[in-house]
CSV table of C-alpha atoms and ligand atoms in Angstrom, one decimal:
chain,number,residue,atom,x,y,z
A,685,MET,CA,-13.9,-3.4,10.0
A,686,ARG,CA,-14.5,-2.1,13.5
A,687,ILE,CA,-18.2,-1.4,13.8
A,688,LEU,CA,-19.7,0.5,16.7
A,689,LEU,CA,-23.3,-0.9,16.9
A,690,GLY,CA,-25.5,1.5,18.8
A,691,ILE,CA,-28.8,0.0,20.1
A,692,THR,CA,-31.6,2.3,21.2
A,693,GLY,CA,-34.8,1.6,23.3
A,694,GLY,CA,-37.3,0.4,20.8
A,695,ILE,CA,-39.3,-2.8,20.6
A,696,ALA,CA,-37.0,-4.1,17.8
A,697,ALA,CA,-33.9,-3.9,20.0
A,698,TYR,CA,-34.1,-7.7,20.4
A,699,LYS,CA,-33.2,-8.0,16.7
A,700,ALA,CA,-29.8,-6.5,17.4
A,701,ALA,CA,-28.8,-9.9,18.8
A,702,ASN,CA,-28.9,-11.3,15.3
A,703,LEU,CA,-27.2,-8.2,13.9
A,704,ILE,CA,-24.2,-8.7,16.2
A,705,ARG,CA,-24.0,-12.3,15.2
A,706,GLY,CA,-24.4,-11.6,11.5
A,707,LEU,CA,-21.7,-8.9,11.5
A,708,SER,CA,-19.3,-10.9,13.6
A,709,GLU,CA,-19.7,-13.9,11.3
A,710,LEU,CA,-18.6,-11.7,8.4
A,711,GLY,CA,-15.3,-11.0,10.3
A,712,HIS,CA,-16.2,-7.6,11.6
A,713,GLU,CA,-15.2,-6.5,15.1
A,714,VAL,CA,-18.4,-5.3,16.7
A,715,THR,CA,-18.5,-3.0,19.8
A,716,VAL,CA,-22.0,-2.7,21.2
A,717,VAL,CA,-23.1,0.4,22.9
A,718,PRO,CA,-26.8,0.4,24.0
A,719,THR,CA,-28.7,3.3,25.5
A,720,GLU,CA,-30.0,2.8,29.1
A,721,ASN,CA,-33.5,2.4,27.6
A,722,ALA,CA,-32.3,-0.3,25.1
A,723,LEU,CA,-31.4,-2.5,28.1
A,724,ARG,CA,-35.1,-2.5,29.0
A,725,PHE,CA,-35.7,-4.4,25.8
A,726,ILE,CA,-32.7,-6.6,25.5
A,727,GLY,CA,-30.6,-8.0,28.3
A,728,LYS,CA,-27.0,-7.0,29.0
A,729,PRO,CA,-25.9,-10.7,29.3
A,730,THR,CA,-27.2,-11.4,25.8
A,731,LEU,CA,-25.2,-8.5,24.3
A,732,GLU,CA,-22.1,-9.3,26.3
A,733,ALA,CA,-22.2,-13.0,25.3
A,734,LEU,CA,-22.7,-12.3,21.6
A,735,SER,CA,-20.3,-9.4,21.3
A,736,GLY,CA,-17.6,-10.9,23.6
A,737,HIS,CA,-17.1,-7.7,25.6
A,738,ALA,CA,-18.4,-5.9,28.6
A,739,ILE,CA,-21.4,-3.6,27.9
A,740,GLU,CA,-21.2,-0.1,29.1
A,741,THR,CA,-23.8,2.7,29.1
A,742,ASP,CA,-22.3,4.9,31.8
A,743,MET,CA,-20.3,8.0,30.6
A,744,TYR,CA,-18.7,8.3,34.0
A,745,GLN,CA,-17.3,4.9,34.4
A,746,ASP,CA,-13.5,4.4,33.6
A,747,VAL,CA,-13.2,8.1,33.1
A,748,ALA,CA,-9.5,7.9,32.9
A,749,GLN,CA,-9.9,6.1,29.5
A,750,VAL,CA,-12.3,8.8,28.2
A,751,ARG,CA,-14.4,5.9,26.7
A,752,HIS,CA,-16.7,8.0,24.5
A,753,VAL,CA,-13.7,9.4,22.6
A,754,GLU,CA,-12.0,6.1,22.4
A,755,LEU,CA,-15.1,4.4,21.1
A,756,GLY,CA,-15.7,7.1,18.5
A,757,GLN,CA,-12.2,7.1,17.2
A,758,GLN,CA,-11.8,3.4,17.1
A,759,ALA,CA,-14.9,2.9,14.9
A,760,ASN,CA,-14.6,2.5,11.1
A,761,LEU,CA,-18.3,2.5,10.8
A,762,ILE,CA,-21.2,3.4,13.2
A,763,LEU,CA,-24.5,1.6,12.8
A,764,ILE,CA,-27.5,2.5,15.0
A,765,ALA,CA,-30.1,-0.2,14.8
A,766,PRO,CA,-32.8,0.2,15.9
A,767,ALA,CA,-32.9,4.0,16.1
A,768,THR,CA,-35.7,5.5,18.1
A,769,ALA,CA,-37.5,8.7,17.3
A,770,SER,CA,-35.9,10.1,20.4
A,771,PHE,CA,-32.4,9.1,19.2
A,772,LEU,CA,-33.0,10.7,15.8
A,773,ALA,CA,-34.0,14.0,17.5
A,774,ARG,CA,-31.1,14.0,19.9
A,775,PHE,CA,-28.6,13.2,17.1
A,776,ALA,CA,-30.0,15.9,14.8
A,777,ALA,CA,-29.8,18.4,17.6
A,778,GLY,CA,-26.3,17.3,18.6
A,779,ILE,CA,-27.4,16.5,22.1
A,780,ALA,CA,-24.7,14.3,23.7
A,781,ASP,CA,-26.4,13.1,26.9
A,782,ASP,CA,-25.3,9.5,27.0
A,783,LEU,CA,-22.3,7.4,26.2
A,784,MET,CA,-23.5,6.4,22.8
A,785,LEU,CA,-24.3,9.8,21.5
A,786,ASN,CA,-21.0,11.2,22.9
A,787,ALA,CA,-19.2,8.4,21.0
A,788,VAL,CA,-21.1,9.1,17.8
A,789,LEU,CA,-20.4,12.8,17.9
A,790,ALA,CA,-16.7,12.2,18.7
A,791,SER,CA,-16.2,10.1,15.6
A,792,ASN,CA,-15.3,10.8,12.0
A,793,ALA,CA,-16.6,7.4,10.9
A,794,PRO,CA,-19.6,7.1,8.5
A,795,VAL,CA,-22.9,6.8,10.3
A,796,ILE,CA,-25.8,4.6,9.3
A,797,VAL,CA,-29.1,4.7,11.2
A,798,CYS,CA,-32.0,2.3,10.9
A,799,PRO,CA,-35.1,4.0,12.4
A,800,ALA,CA,-37.8,1.7,13.7
A,801,MET,CA,-41.0,3.0,15.4
A,802,HIS,CA,-44.7,3.2,15.0
A,803,THR,CA,-46.0,4.5,11.7
A,804,GLU,CA,-47.3,7.8,13.1
A,805,MET,CA,-44.1,8.4,14.9
A,806,TRP,CA,-42.1,7.8,11.7
A,807,LEU,CA,-44.3,10.0,9.6
A,808,ASN,CA,-44.5,12.7,12.3
A,809,PRO,CA,-43.1,16.0,10.8
A,810,ALA,CA,-40.6,16.3,13.7
A,811,THR,CA,-39.1,12.9,12.9
A,812,GLN,CA,-39.1,13.5,9.2
A,813,ALA,CA,-37.4,16.9,9.7
A,814,ASN,CA,-34.7,15.2,12.0
A,815,VAL,CA,-34.1,12.5,9.3
A,816,ALA,CA,-33.8,15.2,6.6
A,817,THR,CA,-31.2,17.1,8.8
A,818,LEU,CA,-29.2,13.9,9.4
A,819,VAL,CA,-29.3,13.0,5.6
A,820,SER,CA,-28.1,16.6,4.7
A,821,ARG,CA,-25.1,16.0,7.0
A,822,GLY,CA,-24.1,12.8,5.2
A,823,VAL,CA,-25.7,10.3,7.6
A,824,ARG,CA,-27.1,7.3,5.7
A,825,VAL,CA,-30.7,6.5,6.8
A,826,MET,CA,-32.2,3.2,6.0
A,827,GLU,CA,-35.9,3.5,5.2
A,828,PRO,CA,-37.9,1.4,7.6
A,829,ALA,CA,-39.8,-1.6,6.2
A,830,SER,CA,-43.5,-1.8,6.1
A,831,GLY,CA,-45.4,-4.5,7.9
A,832,ARG,CA,-46.5,-5.7,11.3
A,833,LEU,CA,-45.7,-3.3,14.2
A,834,THR,CA,-46.1,-3.7,17.9
A,835,GLY,CA,-49.7,-4.9,18.7
A,836,ASP,CA,-52.1,-5.3,15.8
A,837,ASP,CA,-51.0,-2.3,13.7
A,838,SER,CA,-49.1,-2.5,10.5
A,839,GLY,CA,-47.5,0.1,8.2
A,840,PRO,CA,-44.1,1.7,7.6
A,841,GLY,CA,-41.8,1.7,10.7
A,842,ARG,CA,-40.6,-1.8,11.1
A,843,LEU,CA,-36.9,-2.5,11.4
A,844,PRO,CA,-35.8,-4.2,8.1
A,845,GLU,CA,-34.5,-7.8,8.2
A,846,VAL,CA,-31.0,-8.2,9.7
A,847,ALA,CA,-29.7,-9.5,6.3
A,848,GLU,CA,-31.0,-6.3,4.6
A,849,ILE,CA,-29.4,-4.1,7.2
A,850,ILE,CA,-26.1,-5.8,6.8
A,851,GLU,CA,-26.3,-5.5,3.0
A,852,PHE,CA,-27.2,-1.8,3.3
A,853,ALA,CA,-24.5,-1.0,5.8
A,854,ILE,CA,-21.6,-2.9,4.3
A,855,ALA,CA,-22.3,-3.1,0.6
A,856,GLY,CA,-23.2,0.5,0.5
A,857,LEU,CA,-19.7,1.6,1.3
A,858,PRO,CA,-18.2,2.9,-1.9
A,859,LEU,CA,-14.7,1.3,-1.5
A,860,LYS,CA,-15.8,-2.0,0.0
A,861,GLY,CA,-13.5,-4.8,-1.1
A,862,LYS,CA,-10.9,-2.4,-2.6
A,863,HIS,CA,-7.3,-2.2,-1.5
A,864,VAL,CA,-6.0,1.3,-1.2
A,865,ILE,CA,-2.3,2.1,-0.5
A,866,VAL,CA,-1.5,5.6,0.8
A,867,THR,CA,2.0,6.9,1.0
A,868,ALA,CA,2.5,9.7,3.5
A,869,GLY,CA,5.2,11.9,5.1
A,870,GLY,CA,8.5,12.8,3.6
A,871,THR,CA,11.5,10.7,2.6
A,872,ARG,CA,15.0,11.3,4.0
A,873,GLU,CA,18.2,10.7,1.9
A,874,PRO,CA,21.3,10.3,4.1
A,875,ILE,CA,24.2,12.6,3.7
A,876,ASP,CA,26.2,10.9,6.4
A,877,SER,CA,25.2,8.6,9.3
A,878,VAL,CA,23.3,11.4,11.1
A,879,ARG,CA,22.3,14.0,8.5
A,880,TYR,CA,19.9,13.8,5.6
A,881,ILE,CA,18.2,15.6,2.8
A,882,GLY,CA,14.5,15.8,3.9
A,883,ASN,CA,11.5,18.0,3.5
A,884,SER,CA,8.8,19.5,5.8
A,885,SER,CA,5.9,17.2,4.9
A,886,SER,CA,4.2,16.3,8.2
A,887,GLY,CA,2.2,13.4,6.8
A,888,ARG,CA,-1.1,14.8,7.9
A,889,MET,CA,-2.7,14.8,4.5
A,890,GLY,CA,-1.7,11.2,3.9
A,891,ILE,CA,-3.0,10.1,7.3
A,892,GLU,CA,-6.4,11.8,6.6
A,893,LEU,CA,-6.5,10.2,3.2
A,894,ALA,CA,-5.9,6.8,4.7
A,895,LYS,CA,-8.6,7.4,7.3
A,896,ALA,CA,-11.1,8.5,4.6
A,897,ALA,CA,-10.3,5.4,2.5
A,898,ARG,CA,-10.8,3.2,5.6
A,899,ASN,CA,-14.1,5.0,6.4
A,900,ALA,CA,-15.2,4.4,2.8
A,901,GLY,CA,-14.9,0.6,3.5
A,902,ALA,CA,-11.5,0.0,1.8
A,903,GLN,CA,-8.7,-2.2,3.1
A,904,VAL,CA,-6.0,0.4,3.6
A,905,SER,CA,-2.2,0.1,3.8
A,906,LEU,CA,-0.4,3.2,4.9
A,907,ILE,CA,3.3,3.6,4.1
A,908,ALA,CA,4.6,6.2,6.5
A,909,ALA,CA,7.8,8.0,5.8
A,910,ASN,CA,9.2,9.7,8.9
A,911,ILE,CA,5.9,10.8,10.4
A,912,ASP,CA,5.8,12.1,14.0
A,913,LEU,CA,2.0,12.4,14.2
A,914,PRO,CA,-0.1,9.7,15.8
A,915,LEU,CA,-1.1,7.0,13.2
A,916,PRO,CA,-4.7,6.0,12.7
A,917,LYS,CA,-6.1,2.8,14.2
A,918,GLY,CA,-7.4,-0.1,12.1
A,919,ILE,CA,-4.9,0.6,9.3
A,920,ALA,CA,-1.8,-1.5,8.5
A,921,VAL,CA,1.3,0.7,8.6
A,922,THR,CA,4.7,0.1,7.0
A,923,HIS,CA,7.4,2.5,8.2
A,924,VAL,CA,10.0,3.7,5.6
A,925,SER,CA,12.6,6.4,5.5
A,926,THR,CA,14.4,6.6,2.1
A,927,VAL,CA,13.1,6.6,-1.5
A,928,ASP,CA,14.4,3.1,-2.0
A,929,GLU,CA,12.6,1.8,1.1
A,930,LEU,CA,9.4,3.6,-0.1
A,931,GLU,CA,9.7,2.0,-3.5
A,932,LEU,CA,10.1,-1.5,-2.0
A,933,ALA,CA,7.1,-1.0,0.2
A,934,MET,CA,5.0,0.2,-2.7
A,935,ASP,CA,5.8,-2.9,-4.8
A,936,ARG,CA,2.5,-4.7,-4.5
A,937,GLU,CA,-0.9,-4.8,-6.2
A,938,CYS,CA,-3.7,-2.5,-5.2
A,939,ASP,CA,-6.8,-1.0,-6.6
A,940,VAL,CA,-5.8,2.6,-5.7
A,941,MET,CA,-2.3,4.0,-5.1
A,942,ILE,CA,-2.4,7.5,-3.5
A,943,MET,CA,1.1,9.0,-3.5
A,944,ALA,CA,0.8,11.7,-0.8
A,945,ALA,CA,4.4,11.3,0.4
A,946,ALA,CA,6.8,14.0,-0.5
A,947,VAL,CA,9.6,12.1,-2.2
A,948,SER,CA,13.1,13.5,-2.5
A,949,ASP,CA,14.1,14.3,-6.1
A,950,PHE,CA,17.7,13.7,-5.3
A,951,ARG,CA,19.9,11.4,-3.3
A,952,VAL,CA,23.5,11.7,-2.3
A,953,GLN,CA,25.6,9.5,-4.6
A,954,ASN,CA,27.9,8.2,-1.8
A,955,PRO,CA,26.7,8.9,1.7
A,956,TYR,CA,29.5,9.2,4.2
A,957,LEU,CA,29.8,6.4,6.8
A,958,GLY,CA,30.1,8.1,10.1
A,959,LYS,CA,29.7,11.8,10.9
A,960,LEU,CA,31.2,14.4,8.6
A,961,LYS,CA,33.3,17.1,10.4
A,962,ARG,CA,33.2,20.7,9.5
A,963,SER,CA,37.0,20.5,8.8
A,964,ASN,CA,36.3,17.8,6.1
A,965,GLY,CA,34.4,20.4,4.0
A,966,LEU,CA,31.4,19.2,2.1
A,967,ASN,CA,30.9,18.7,-1.6
A,968,LEU,CA,27.7,16.7,-2.2
A,969,GLU,CA,27.3,14.8,-5.5
A,970,LEU,CA,23.6,14.3,-6.0
A,971,THR,CA,21.8,12.0,-8.4
A,972,PRO,CA,18.1,12.1,-9.3
A,973,THR,CA,15.8,9.6,-7.7
A,974,LYS,CA,13.2,7.5,-9.6
A,975,ASP,CA,9.7,8.8,-10.2
A,976,LEU,CA,8.0,6.3,-8.0
A,977,ILE,CA,4.4,7.0,-8.9
A,978,ALA,CA,5.1,7.1,-12.7
A,979,ASN,CA,6.9,3.8,-12.4
A,980,TYR,CA,4.1,2.3,-10.4
A,981,ALA,CA,1.5,3.5,-12.9
A,982,ALA,CA,3.6,2.0,-15.8
A,983,ASN,CA,3.9,-1.4,-13.9
A,984,HIS,CA,0.3,-1.5,-12.6
A,985,PRO,CA,-1.8,-0.1,-15.5
A,986,ASN,CA,-5.1,-1.5,-14.0
A,987,SER,CA,-4.8,0.4,-10.7
A,988,ILE,CA,-6.0,4.0,-10.1
A,989,HIS,CA,-3.0,6.2,-9.4
A,990,ILE,CA,-3.2,9.5,-7.7
A,991,ALA,CA,-0.2,11.8,-7.7
A,992,PHE,CA,0.4,15.1,-6.0
A,993,ALA,CA,1.9,18.3,-7.4
A,994,LEU,CA,3.3,20.9,-5.1
A,995,ALA,CA,3.8,24.4,-6.6
A,996,GLU,CA,3.6,28.0,-5.4
A,997,GLU,CA,1.5,29.3,-8.4
A,998,THR,CA,-1.8,30.8,-9.2
A,999,LYS,CA,-4.8,28.5,-9.4
A,1000,GLU,CA,-4.7,28.4,-13.2
A,1001,ARG,CA,-1.0,27.7,-13.3
A,1002,LEU,CA,-1.3,25.0,-10.6
A,1003,ILE,CA,-4.0,23.3,-12.8
A,1004,GLU,CA,-1.7,23.5,-15.8
A,1005,ILE,CA,1.2,22.0,-13.9
A,1006,ALA,CA,-1.0,19.2,-12.5
A,1007,ARG,CA,-2.3,18.5,-16.0
A,1008,GLY,CA,1.2,18.3,-17.3
A,1009,LYS,CA,2.1,15.8,-14.6
A,1010,LEU,CA,-1.0,13.8,-15.5
A,1011,TRP,CA,0.4,13.1,-19.0
A,1012,ASP,CA,4.1,12.9,-18.0
A,1013,LYS,CA,3.4,10.3,-15.3
A,1014,SER,CA,0.4,8.6,-17.0
A,1015,VAL,CA,-1.6,8.7,-13.7
A,1016,THR,CA,-5.3,8.8,-13.3
A,1017,ALA,CA,-5.4,12.1,-11.3
A,1018,VAL,CA,-3.1,14.7,-9.9
A,1019,ILE,CA,-3.9,16.7,-6.8
A,1020,GLY,CA,-2.3,20.2,-7.1
A,1021,ASN,CA,-1.6,22.0,-3.8
A,1022,SER,CA,0.5,24.9,-2.7
A,1023,PHE,CA,3.3,25.3,-0.2
A,1024,GLU,CA,0.8,26.7,2.4
A,1025,ALA,CA,-0.6,23.2,2.8
A,1026,LEU,CA,2.6,21.8,4.3
A,1027,GLY,CA,2.1,21.0,8.0
A,1028,ASN,CA,-1.2,22.8,8.1
A,1029,LYS,CA,-4.6,21.4,9.2
A,1030,ASP,CA,-6.4,23.1,6.3
A,1031,THR,CA,-5.7,22.9,2.6
A,1032,LEU,CA,-7.0,24.0,-0.8
A,1033,VAL,CA,-6.3,21.6,-3.7
A,1034,GLN,CA,-7.2,21.2,-7.3
A,1035,PHE,CA,-8.2,17.6,-8.2
A,1036,VAL,CA,-7.2,17.3,-11.8
A,1037,THR,CA,-8.2,14.5,-14.2
A,1038,LYS,CA,-8.1,14.4,-18.0
A,1039,ASP,CA,-11.7,15.6,-18.0
A,1040,ASP,CA,-12.0,17.9,-14.9
A,1041,ALA,CA,-10.3,20.2,-12.5
A,1042,ILE,CA,-12.2,20.3,-9.2
A,1043,GLU,CA,-11.3,22.7,-6.4
A,1044,LEU,CA,-11.6,21.3,-2.8
A,1045,SER,CA,-11.0,23.3,0.3
A,1046,GLY,CA,-11.4,22.8,4.1
A,1047,SER,CA,-9.7,20.8,6.8
A,1048,LYS,CA,-7.4,18.0,5.5
A,1049,ALA,CA,-10.0,15.6,6.9
A,1050,GLU,CA,-12.8,17.2,4.9
A,1051,VAL,CA,-10.8,17.5,1.7
A,1052,SER,CA,-9.6,13.8,2.1
A,1053,LYS,CA,-13.2,12.7,2.4
A,1054,SER,CA,-14.1,14.5,-0.9
A,1055,ILE,CA,-11.0,13.1,-2.6
A,1056,LEU,CA,-12.0,9.6,-1.7
A,1057,GLU,CA,-15.6,10.3,-3.0
A,1058,LEU,CA,-14.0,11.4,-6.3
A,1059,VAL,CA,-11.7,8.3,-6.3
A,1060,SER,CA,-14.8,6.0,-5.8
A,1061,LYS,CA,-16.4,7.6,-8.8
A,1062,LEU,CA,-13.3,7.0,-10.9
A,1063,ILE,CA,-13.3,3.3,-9.9
A,1064,ARG,CA,-16.9,3.0,-11.0
B,93,FMN,C1,-43.1,-1.0,24.8
B,93,FMN,C2,-42.4,0.2,24.2
B,93,FMN,C3,-42.0,0.1,22.9
B,93,FMN,C4,-41.3,1.2,22.3
B,93,FMN,N1,-40.9,1.1,21.0
B,93,FMN,C5,-40.4,2.1,20.4
B,93,FMN,C6,-40.0,2.0,19.1
B,93,FMN,O1,-40.1,1.0,18.4
B,93,FMN,N2,-39.4,3.2,18.5
B,93,FMN,C7,-39.3,4.3,19.2
B,93,FMN,O2,-38.8,5.3,18.6
B,93,FMN,N3,-39.6,4.4,20.5
B,93,FMN,C8,-40.2,3.3,21.1
B,93,FMN,N4,-40.5,3.4,22.4
B,93,FMN,C9,-40.3,4.7,23.2
B,93,FMN,C10,-38.8,4.8,23.6
B,93,FMN,O3,-38.5,3.7,24.5
B,93,FMN,C11,-38.5,6.1,24.3
B,93,FMN,O4,-38.7,7.2,23.4
B,93,FMN,C12,-37.2,6.2,24.9
B,93,FMN,O5,-37.0,7.4,25.5
B,93,FMN,C13,-36.1,6.0,23.9
B,93,FMN,O6,-34.8,6.1,24.5
B,93,FMN,P1,-33.4,5.9,23.8
B,93,FMN,O7,-33.6,6.6,22.4
B,93,FMN,O8,-32.4,6.7,24.6
B,93,FMN,O9,-33.1,4.5,23.7
B,93,FMN,C14,-41.1,2.3,23.1
B,93,FMN,C15,-41.5,2.4,24.4
B,93,FMN,C16,-42.2,1.3,24.9
B,93,FMN,C17,-42.6,1.4,26.4
């Protein structure tokens, strides 16, 4: 996993050295971004030597690369340890006044913060209100440990042990250790060497689902069918075009198979080699393609299978259609959506299982996050 480790200017910043080592030893790629004040407590050379990369704090260096956006988008997980009272306040207020907070705000990755400060600072209503705000937005806040603080004092406010932080950050991800395959885009069945039967699926929903699965800690494989959009980083991608190629790419074990690709229901029996001319006339003989997700579900009964149903119907009818597909295909869940979702950034879907029909709406990124939360619950 690509972890952005933010270090802020508290006395416990020196412990970040062991955190970098611990996370790197587990095979994670750790990018360290300290605040200016953190560098008063731990030296740049230590952070550079342990992380193996140059340490930056300046927003306005290498501006051409727009580093804060790059850092934010590359991260699969953001961990801020230690987090000062000042950082919590700035993050809660959305104040992006340094490289690290800009990167944090520019990211969709899950954020974990490990506050560490004097007991009074921790219990101060301002700090507690900032923590409550962050928690309400989905940030995971690790409760500080109780014990010896700077000087002779002791009480709650200590940075927890490095092993505990790693356990909290990594083990807490709902899809940690799970392999999720997401198919995305739309297949193309050749008519001749240059023409095809295709569909208008952009692949956006599948991409967002893949990102959400990655952000939930899963190992993700994305099977991309004819997608023009930029593909997410940190995810293994297999490119396919036809239904047969898609079937071949799907032929592997996984914990969760999400079939977001729009698959052609028909293929041309004998595609023409070369380019058909108008004068040839055209009489296409079509044969139905296989139901890939139903076949996958039959061959991999221990996986979770999520199918999609696209229909231009009322909500009730869409749920009915999705429920029908649930039984026909023997899948775990069917996500019903309407034609409007095609190519759009926003969507409204019905997540239908044998027990429930849950409506989710918002941007495809938000809906994907909710879908992966529901999938995590199904695994449990
Ligand atoms: C010796 C010393 C220790 C400090 N320890 C902490 C601490 O543990 N937690 C904290 O919230 N602030 C601590 N501070 C105050 C922060 O350094 C200060 O709020 C700073 O503005 C934080 O900057 P940053 O959040 O941008 O890194 C300490 C200051 C000093 C001088």
